[in-house]
Short mmCIF file of C-alpha atoms in Angstrom, two decimals:
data_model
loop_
_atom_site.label_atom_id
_atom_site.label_comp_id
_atom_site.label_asym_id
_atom_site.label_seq_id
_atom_site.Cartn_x
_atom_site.Cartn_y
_atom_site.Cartn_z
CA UNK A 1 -92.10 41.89 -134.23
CA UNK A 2 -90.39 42.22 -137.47
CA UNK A 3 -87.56 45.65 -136.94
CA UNK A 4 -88.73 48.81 -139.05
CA UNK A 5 -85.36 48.30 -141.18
CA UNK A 6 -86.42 45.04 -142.12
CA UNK A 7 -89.68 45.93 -143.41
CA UNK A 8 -88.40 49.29 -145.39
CA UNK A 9 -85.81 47.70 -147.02
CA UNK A 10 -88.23 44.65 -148.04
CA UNK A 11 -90.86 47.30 -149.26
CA UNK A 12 -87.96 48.50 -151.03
CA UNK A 13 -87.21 45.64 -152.65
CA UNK A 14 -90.68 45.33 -153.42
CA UNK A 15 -91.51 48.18 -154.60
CA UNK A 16 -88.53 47.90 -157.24
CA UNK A 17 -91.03 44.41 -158.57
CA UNK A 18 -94.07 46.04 -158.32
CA UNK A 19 -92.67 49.38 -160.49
CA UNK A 20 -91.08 47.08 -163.10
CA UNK A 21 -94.05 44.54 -163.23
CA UNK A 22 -97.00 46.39 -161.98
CA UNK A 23 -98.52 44.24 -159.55
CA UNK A 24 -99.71 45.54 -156.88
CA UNK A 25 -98.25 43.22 -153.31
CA UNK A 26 -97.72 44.49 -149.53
CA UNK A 27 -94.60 44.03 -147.82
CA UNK A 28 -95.62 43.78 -144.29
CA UNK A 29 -98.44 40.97 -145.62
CA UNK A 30 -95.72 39.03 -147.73
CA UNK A 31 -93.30 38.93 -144.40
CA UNK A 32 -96.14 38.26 -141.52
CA UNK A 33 -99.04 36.74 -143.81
CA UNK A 34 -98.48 33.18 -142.89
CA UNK A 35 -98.42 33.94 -138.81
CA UNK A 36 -101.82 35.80 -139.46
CA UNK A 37 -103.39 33.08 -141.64
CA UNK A 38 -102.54 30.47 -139.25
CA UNK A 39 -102.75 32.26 -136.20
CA UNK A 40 -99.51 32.14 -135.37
CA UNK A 41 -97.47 34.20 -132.43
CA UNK A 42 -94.56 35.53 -131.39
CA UNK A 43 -93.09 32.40 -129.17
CA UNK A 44 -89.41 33.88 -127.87
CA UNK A 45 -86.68 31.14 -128.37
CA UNK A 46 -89.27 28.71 -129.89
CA UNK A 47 -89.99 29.61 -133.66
CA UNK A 48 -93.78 30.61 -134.22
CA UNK A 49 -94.34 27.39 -136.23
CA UNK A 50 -92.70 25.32 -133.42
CA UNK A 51 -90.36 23.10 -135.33
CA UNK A 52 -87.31 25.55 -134.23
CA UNK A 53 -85.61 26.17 -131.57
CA UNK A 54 -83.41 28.45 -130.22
CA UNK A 55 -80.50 26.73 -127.96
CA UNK A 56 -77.79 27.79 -125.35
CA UNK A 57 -74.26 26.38 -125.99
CA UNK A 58 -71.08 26.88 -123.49
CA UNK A 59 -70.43 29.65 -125.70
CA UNK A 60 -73.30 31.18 -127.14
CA UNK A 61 -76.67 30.29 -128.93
CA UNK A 62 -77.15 28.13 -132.22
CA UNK A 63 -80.76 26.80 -133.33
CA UNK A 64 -81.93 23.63 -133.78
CA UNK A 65 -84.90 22.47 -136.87
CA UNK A 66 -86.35 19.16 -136.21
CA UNK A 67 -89.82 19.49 -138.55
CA UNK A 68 -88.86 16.18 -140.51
CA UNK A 69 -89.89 12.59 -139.08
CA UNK A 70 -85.96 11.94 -140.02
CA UNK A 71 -84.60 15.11 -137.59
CA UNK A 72 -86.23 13.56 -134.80
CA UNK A 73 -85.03 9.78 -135.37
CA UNK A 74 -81.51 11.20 -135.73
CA UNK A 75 -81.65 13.07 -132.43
CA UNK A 76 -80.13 10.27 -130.17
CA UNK A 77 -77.20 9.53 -132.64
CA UNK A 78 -76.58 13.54 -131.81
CA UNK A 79 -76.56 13.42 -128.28
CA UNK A 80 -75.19 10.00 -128.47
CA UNK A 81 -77.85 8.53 -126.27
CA UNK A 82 -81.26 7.52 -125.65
CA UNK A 83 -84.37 10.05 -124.62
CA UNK A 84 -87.85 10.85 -124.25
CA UNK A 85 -88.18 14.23 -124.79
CA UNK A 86 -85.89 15.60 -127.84
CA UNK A 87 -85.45 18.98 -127.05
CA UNK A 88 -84.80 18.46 -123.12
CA UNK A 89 -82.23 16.08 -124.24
CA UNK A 90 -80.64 18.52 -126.97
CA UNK A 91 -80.79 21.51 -124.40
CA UNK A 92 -78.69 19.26 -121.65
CA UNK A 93 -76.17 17.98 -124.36
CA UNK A 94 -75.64 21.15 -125.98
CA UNK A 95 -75.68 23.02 -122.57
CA UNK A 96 -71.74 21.58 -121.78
CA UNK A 97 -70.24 22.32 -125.59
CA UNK A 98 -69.22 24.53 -127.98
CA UNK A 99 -71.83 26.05 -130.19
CA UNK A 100 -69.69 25.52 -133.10
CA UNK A 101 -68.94 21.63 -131.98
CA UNK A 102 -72.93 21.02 -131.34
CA UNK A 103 -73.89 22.11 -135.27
CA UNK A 104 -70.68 20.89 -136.73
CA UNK A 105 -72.43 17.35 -135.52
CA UNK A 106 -75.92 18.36 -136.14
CA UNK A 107 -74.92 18.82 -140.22
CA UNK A 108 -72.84 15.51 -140.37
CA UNK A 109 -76.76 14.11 -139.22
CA UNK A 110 -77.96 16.27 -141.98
CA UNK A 111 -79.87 18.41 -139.55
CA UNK A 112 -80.89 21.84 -140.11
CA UNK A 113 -79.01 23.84 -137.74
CA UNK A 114 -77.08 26.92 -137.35
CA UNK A 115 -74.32 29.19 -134.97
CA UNK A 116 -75.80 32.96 -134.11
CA UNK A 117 -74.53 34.88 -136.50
CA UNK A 118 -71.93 32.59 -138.22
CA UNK A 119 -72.70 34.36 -141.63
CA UNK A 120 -71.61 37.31 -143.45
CA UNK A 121 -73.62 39.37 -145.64
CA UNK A 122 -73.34 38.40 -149.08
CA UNK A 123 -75.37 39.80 -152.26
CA UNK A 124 -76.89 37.17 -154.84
CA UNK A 125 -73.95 35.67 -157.21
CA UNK A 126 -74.69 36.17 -160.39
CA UNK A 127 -73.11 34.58 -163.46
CA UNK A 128 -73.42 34.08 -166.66
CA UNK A 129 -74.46 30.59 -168.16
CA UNK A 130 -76.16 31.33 -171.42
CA UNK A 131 -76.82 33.81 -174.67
CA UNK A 132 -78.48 37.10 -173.61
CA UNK A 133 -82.14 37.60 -174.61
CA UNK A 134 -83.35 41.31 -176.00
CA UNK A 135 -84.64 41.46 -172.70
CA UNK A 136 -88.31 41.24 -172.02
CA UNK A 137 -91.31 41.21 -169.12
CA UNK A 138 -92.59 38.59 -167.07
CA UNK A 139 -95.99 38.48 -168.78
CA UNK A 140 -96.56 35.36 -170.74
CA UNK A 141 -93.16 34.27 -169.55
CA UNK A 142 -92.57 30.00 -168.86
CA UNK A 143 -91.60 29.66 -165.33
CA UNK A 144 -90.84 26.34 -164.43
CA UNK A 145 -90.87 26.07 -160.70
CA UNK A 146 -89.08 23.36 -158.79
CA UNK A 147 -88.87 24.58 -155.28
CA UNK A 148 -90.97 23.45 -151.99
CA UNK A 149 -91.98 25.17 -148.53
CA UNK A 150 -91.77 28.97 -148.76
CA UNK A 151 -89.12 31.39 -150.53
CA UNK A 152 -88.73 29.79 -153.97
CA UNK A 153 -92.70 28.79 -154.19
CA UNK A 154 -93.48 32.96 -152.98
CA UNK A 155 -91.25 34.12 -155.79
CA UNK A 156 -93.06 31.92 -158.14
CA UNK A 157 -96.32 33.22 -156.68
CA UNK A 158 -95.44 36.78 -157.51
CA UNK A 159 -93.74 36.43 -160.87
CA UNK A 160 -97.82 34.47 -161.61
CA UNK A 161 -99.21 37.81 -160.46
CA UNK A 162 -97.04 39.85 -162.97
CA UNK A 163 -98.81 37.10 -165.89
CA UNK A 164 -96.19 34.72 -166.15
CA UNK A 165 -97.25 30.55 -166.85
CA UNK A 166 -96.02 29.07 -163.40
CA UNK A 167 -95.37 25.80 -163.81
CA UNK A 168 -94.89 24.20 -160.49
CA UNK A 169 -92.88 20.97 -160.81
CA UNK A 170 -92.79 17.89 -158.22
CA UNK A 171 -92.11 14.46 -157.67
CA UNK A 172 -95.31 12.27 -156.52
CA UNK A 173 -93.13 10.29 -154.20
CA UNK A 174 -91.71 13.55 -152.73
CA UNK A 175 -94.24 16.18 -153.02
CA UNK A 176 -94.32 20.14 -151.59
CA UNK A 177 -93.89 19.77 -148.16
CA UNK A 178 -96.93 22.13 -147.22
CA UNK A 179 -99.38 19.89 -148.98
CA UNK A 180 -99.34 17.91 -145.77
CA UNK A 181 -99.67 21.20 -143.59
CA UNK A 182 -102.94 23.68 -143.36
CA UNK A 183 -104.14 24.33 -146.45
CA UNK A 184 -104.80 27.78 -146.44
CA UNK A 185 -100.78 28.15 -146.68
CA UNK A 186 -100.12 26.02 -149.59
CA UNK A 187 -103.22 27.58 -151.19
CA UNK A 188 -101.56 30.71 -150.96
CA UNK A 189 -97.97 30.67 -152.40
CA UNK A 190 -99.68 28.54 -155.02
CA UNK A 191 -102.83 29.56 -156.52
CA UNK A 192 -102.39 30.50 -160.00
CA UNK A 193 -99.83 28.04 -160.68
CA UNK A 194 -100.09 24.94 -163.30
CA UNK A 195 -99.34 21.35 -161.59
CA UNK A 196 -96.84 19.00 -163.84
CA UNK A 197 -95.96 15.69 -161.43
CA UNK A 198 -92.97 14.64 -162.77
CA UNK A 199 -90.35 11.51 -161.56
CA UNK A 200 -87.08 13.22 -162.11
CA UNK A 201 -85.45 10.04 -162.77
CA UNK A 202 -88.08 8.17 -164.53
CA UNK A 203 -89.26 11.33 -166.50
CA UNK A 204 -85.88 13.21 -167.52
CA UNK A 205 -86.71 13.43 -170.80
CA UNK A 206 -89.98 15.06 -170.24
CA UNK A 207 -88.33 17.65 -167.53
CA UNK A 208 -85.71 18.18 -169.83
CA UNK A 209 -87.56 19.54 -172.16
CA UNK A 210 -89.73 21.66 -169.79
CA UNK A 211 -86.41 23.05 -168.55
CA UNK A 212 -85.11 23.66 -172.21
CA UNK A 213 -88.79 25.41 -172.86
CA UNK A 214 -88.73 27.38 -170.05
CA UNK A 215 -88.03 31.60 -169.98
CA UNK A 216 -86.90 31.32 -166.16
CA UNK A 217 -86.03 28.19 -163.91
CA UNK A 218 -86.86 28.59 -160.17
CA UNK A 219 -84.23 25.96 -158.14
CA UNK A 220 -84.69 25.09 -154.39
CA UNK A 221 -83.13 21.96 -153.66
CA UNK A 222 -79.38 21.18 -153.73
CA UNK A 223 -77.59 22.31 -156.87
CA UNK A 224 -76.30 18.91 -157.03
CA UNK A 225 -79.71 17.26 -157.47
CA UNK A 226 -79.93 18.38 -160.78
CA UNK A 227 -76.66 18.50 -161.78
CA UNK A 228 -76.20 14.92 -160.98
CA UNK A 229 -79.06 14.53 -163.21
CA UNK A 230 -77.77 16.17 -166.31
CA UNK A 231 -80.50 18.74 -165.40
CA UNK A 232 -78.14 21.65 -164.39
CA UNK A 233 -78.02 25.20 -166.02
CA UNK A 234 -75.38 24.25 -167.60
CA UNK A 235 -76.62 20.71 -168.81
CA UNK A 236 -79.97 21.87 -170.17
CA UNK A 237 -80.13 23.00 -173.79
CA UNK A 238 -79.59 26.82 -173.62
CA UNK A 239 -82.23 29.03 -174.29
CA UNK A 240 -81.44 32.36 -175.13
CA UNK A 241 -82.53 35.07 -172.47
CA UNK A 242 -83.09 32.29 -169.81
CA UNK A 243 -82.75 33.00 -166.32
CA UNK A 244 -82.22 30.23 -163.40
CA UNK A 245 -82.27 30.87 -159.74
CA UNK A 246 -81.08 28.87 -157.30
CA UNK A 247 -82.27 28.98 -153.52
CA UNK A 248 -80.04 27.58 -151.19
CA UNK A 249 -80.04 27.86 -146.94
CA UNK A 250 -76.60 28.54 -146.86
CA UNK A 251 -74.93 28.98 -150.99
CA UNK A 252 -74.17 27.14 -153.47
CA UNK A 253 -71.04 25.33 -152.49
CA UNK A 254 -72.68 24.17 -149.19
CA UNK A 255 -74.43 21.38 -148.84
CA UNK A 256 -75.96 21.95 -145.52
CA UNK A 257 -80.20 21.49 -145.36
CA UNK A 258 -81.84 24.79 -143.60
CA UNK A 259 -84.69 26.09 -143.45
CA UNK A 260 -86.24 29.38 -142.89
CA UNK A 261 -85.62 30.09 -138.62
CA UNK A 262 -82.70 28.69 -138.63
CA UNK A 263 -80.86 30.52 -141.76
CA UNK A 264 -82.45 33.59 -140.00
CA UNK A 265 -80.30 32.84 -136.86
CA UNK A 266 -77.16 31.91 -139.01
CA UNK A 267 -77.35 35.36 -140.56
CA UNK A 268 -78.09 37.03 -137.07
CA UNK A 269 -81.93 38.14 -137.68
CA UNK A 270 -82.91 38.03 -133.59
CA UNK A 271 -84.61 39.79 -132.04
CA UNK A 272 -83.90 40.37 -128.25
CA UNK A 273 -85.74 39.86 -124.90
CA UNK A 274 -85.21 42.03 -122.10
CA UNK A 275 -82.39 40.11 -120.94
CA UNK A 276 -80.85 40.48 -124.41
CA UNK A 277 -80.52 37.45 -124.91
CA UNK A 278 -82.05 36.35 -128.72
CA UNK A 279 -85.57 35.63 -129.53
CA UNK A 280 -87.02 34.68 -132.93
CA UNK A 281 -87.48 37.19 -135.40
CA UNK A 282 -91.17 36.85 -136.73
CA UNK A 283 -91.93 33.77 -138.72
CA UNK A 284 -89.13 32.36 -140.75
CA UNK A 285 -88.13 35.76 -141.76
CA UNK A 286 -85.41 34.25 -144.05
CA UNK A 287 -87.89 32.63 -146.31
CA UNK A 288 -90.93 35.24 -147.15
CA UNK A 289 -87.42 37.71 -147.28
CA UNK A 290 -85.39 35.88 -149.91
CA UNK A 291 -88.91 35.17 -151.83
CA UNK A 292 -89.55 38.90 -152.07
CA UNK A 293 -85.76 39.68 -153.12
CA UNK A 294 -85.60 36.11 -155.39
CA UNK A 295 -88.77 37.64 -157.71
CA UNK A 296 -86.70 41.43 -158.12
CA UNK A 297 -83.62 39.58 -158.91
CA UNK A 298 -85.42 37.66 -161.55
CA UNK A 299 -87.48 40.51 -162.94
CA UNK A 300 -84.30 42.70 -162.72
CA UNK A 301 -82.19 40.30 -164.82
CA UNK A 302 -84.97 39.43 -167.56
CA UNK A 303 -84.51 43.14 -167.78
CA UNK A 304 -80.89 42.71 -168.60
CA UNK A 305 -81.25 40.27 -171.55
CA UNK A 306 -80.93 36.90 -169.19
CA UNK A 307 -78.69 34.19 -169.47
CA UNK A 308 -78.00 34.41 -166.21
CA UNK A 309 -77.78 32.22 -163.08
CA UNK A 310 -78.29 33.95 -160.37
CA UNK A 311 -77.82 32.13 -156.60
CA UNK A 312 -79.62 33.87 -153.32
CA UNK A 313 -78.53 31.73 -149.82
CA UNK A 314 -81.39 32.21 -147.55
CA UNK A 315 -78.83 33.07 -144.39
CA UNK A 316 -76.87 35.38 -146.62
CA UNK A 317 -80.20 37.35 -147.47
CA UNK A 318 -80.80 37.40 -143.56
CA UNK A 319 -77.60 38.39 -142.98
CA UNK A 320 -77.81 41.34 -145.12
CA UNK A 321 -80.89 42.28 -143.58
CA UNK A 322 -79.06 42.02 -139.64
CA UNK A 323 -76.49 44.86 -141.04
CA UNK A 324 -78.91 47.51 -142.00
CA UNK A 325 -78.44 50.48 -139.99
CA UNK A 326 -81.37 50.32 -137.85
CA UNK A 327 -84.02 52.85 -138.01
CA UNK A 328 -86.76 54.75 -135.26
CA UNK A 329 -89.53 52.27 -134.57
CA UNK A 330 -93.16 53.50 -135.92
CA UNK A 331 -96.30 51.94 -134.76
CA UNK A 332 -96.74 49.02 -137.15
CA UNK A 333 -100.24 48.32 -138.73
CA UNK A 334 -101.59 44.41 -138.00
CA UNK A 335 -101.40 42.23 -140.85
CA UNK A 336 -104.40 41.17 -141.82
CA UNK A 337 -104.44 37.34 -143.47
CA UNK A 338 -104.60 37.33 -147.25
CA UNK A 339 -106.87 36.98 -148.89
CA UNK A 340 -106.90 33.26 -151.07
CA UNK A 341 -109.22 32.94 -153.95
CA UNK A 342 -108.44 29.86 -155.64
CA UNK A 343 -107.20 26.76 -153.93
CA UNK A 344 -103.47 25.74 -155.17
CA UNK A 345 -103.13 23.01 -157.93
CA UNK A 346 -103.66 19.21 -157.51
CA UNK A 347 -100.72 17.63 -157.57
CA UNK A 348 -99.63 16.51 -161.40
CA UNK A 349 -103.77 18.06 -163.01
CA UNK A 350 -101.90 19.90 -165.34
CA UNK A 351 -99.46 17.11 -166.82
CA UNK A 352 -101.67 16.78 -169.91
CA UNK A 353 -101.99 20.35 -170.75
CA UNK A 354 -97.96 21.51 -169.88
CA UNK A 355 -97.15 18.41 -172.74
CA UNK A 356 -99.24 20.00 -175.18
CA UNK A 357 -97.84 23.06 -174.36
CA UNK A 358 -94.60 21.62 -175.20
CA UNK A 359 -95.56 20.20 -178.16
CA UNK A 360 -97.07 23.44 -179.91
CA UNK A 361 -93.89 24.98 -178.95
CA UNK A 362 -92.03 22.77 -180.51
CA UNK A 363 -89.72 22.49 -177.52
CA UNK A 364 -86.49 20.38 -178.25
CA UNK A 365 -86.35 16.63 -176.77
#
């Protein structure tokens, strides 16, 4: 169940895209559409995809991700033994420690995992990086779209729907995560877009100059990726007007992986059971959340002229979510799945056409 706050204020939010854009989206399908198109329930302390998991400590709760084949090999180094059954032996460690102690070591493994609560409500940081633009729409705006899973690639999806060229970038050796999950997802939060398969080591000229090309610049991974590259915001040749958003799970001066349950629990989106002890909060509320609020930022600053950066953390977004004041629960309508028309792109179909794209824009090397 996703709390009648939660919802208004992401209609909200929506309905601030929607006016400035005119696309027509629903909220409640954007936060609940992946549960309903996989068949996915509520699941109390175990996240409706399964991969999460929420965990008593001495002291409190803290949640656990283990969805990569690495999170699971790094388990016994955690618990600093041997086991059969991950979670079992992860409950048992953790059950004897602090909650801070148990995810201070879980992110020195580089494991997505978070304290109840342990963030504070923080709006998107916004700076500026570049020469303001006269300020313009979405429609037959370059988006150049770099991020994986959920929240960045559902921003991308909507700024598509307002007629923006989505460009969605990846590396062959390290492609979207979801293209190895149900198909009907990926499908989904990519339709629409172009496919460019780029090596971001090999190819860094040819990214460069998509980057340099492009109106806005949709970030997911660590800001150091890129920066490490050359490939920053502030590395890239400026484009007047641009705007780049970074996603992060928990800001930009962290380094620590998340993911969408977990960053929910870090900002304190539970739920409760009748115990009151904490529950999941629908589906990785964090990620369809920031997605929704990533595309009004965007829209809101091309608005503004641009040359921004603008940086959305998804447990900050959940956090600010938790301190809404809650309101009277109303009957909530069942989501229906959504409805996908087009399959999402092969990976790297597009390559061809996004270079000659390039080229007739004359887009710098």
């Amino acid at each position: 169940m996703i709390p009648a706050a939660v919802r208004a204020r992401a209609e909200q939010t929506l309905r601030r895209f929607t006016t400035a854009t005119g696309v027509a989206a629903d909220a409640g399908q954007l936060l609940a559409g992946r549960a309903a198109l996989l068949g996915w329930a509520s699941r109390g302390r175990v996240s409706a995809g399964g991969a999460t998991r929420l965990l008593a400590a001495a002291d409190g709760w803290w949640a656990l991700t283990l969805s990569r084949p690495d999170d699971l090999e790094a388990v016994p180094a955690l618990i600093e033994a041997d086991c059969t059954e991950p979670w079992a032996g992860v409950a048992a460690w953790a059950a004897g420690r602090r909650a801070v102690e148990v995810v201070a070591r879980a992110r020195l493994l580089d494991l997505p995992a978070a304290v109840l609560g342990e963030t504070v409500a923080a709006a998107p940081v916004i700076r500026r990086v570049g020469a303001a633009g006269p300020g313009g729409s979405l429609r037959g705006a370059l988006v150049v779209d770099l991020t994986s899973l959920w929240a960045g690639p559902l921003c991308g999806q909507l700024l598509a729907r307002a007629g923006a060229t989505v460009v969605k970038v990846e590396s062959p050796s390290r492609p979207d995560g979801t293209r190895n999950g149900p198909a009907a997802f990926f499908d989904w939060m990519n339709s629409g877009k172009l496919s460019c398969a780029l090596d971001f080591d090999r190819d860094h000229a040819m990214l460069a100059r998509l980057l340099a090309a492009a109106d806005v610049v949709l970030e997911g991974s660590r800001p150091a990726a890129l920066a490490r590259r050359g490939l920053g915001p502030l590395d890239v040749a400026d484009r007047p007007g641009r705007v780049w958003l970074q996603i992060t799970a928990h800001g930009a001066d962290c380094g620590y992986v998340g993911f969408g349950d977990d960053a929910a629990v870090a900002g304190g989106l539970v739920d409760r059971d009748g115990g009151g002890d904490p529950v999941f909060c629908g589906d990785a509320i964090a990620d369809p959340l920031t997605g929704i609020e990533a595309a009004a930022a965007v829209a809101d600053s091309l608005a503004r002229g641009g040359g921004e950066l603008i940086t959305l953390a998804l447990a900050e977004v959940a956090a600010e979510y938790t301190a809404l004041p809650a309101i009277c629960s109303t009957a909530q309508p069942a989501v229906s799945p959504p409805r996908v028309t087009a399959p999402g792109p092969v990976l790297g179909a597009d390559n061809a056409r996004i270079a000659e794209l390039l080229a007739r824009a004359g887009a710098p090397c």
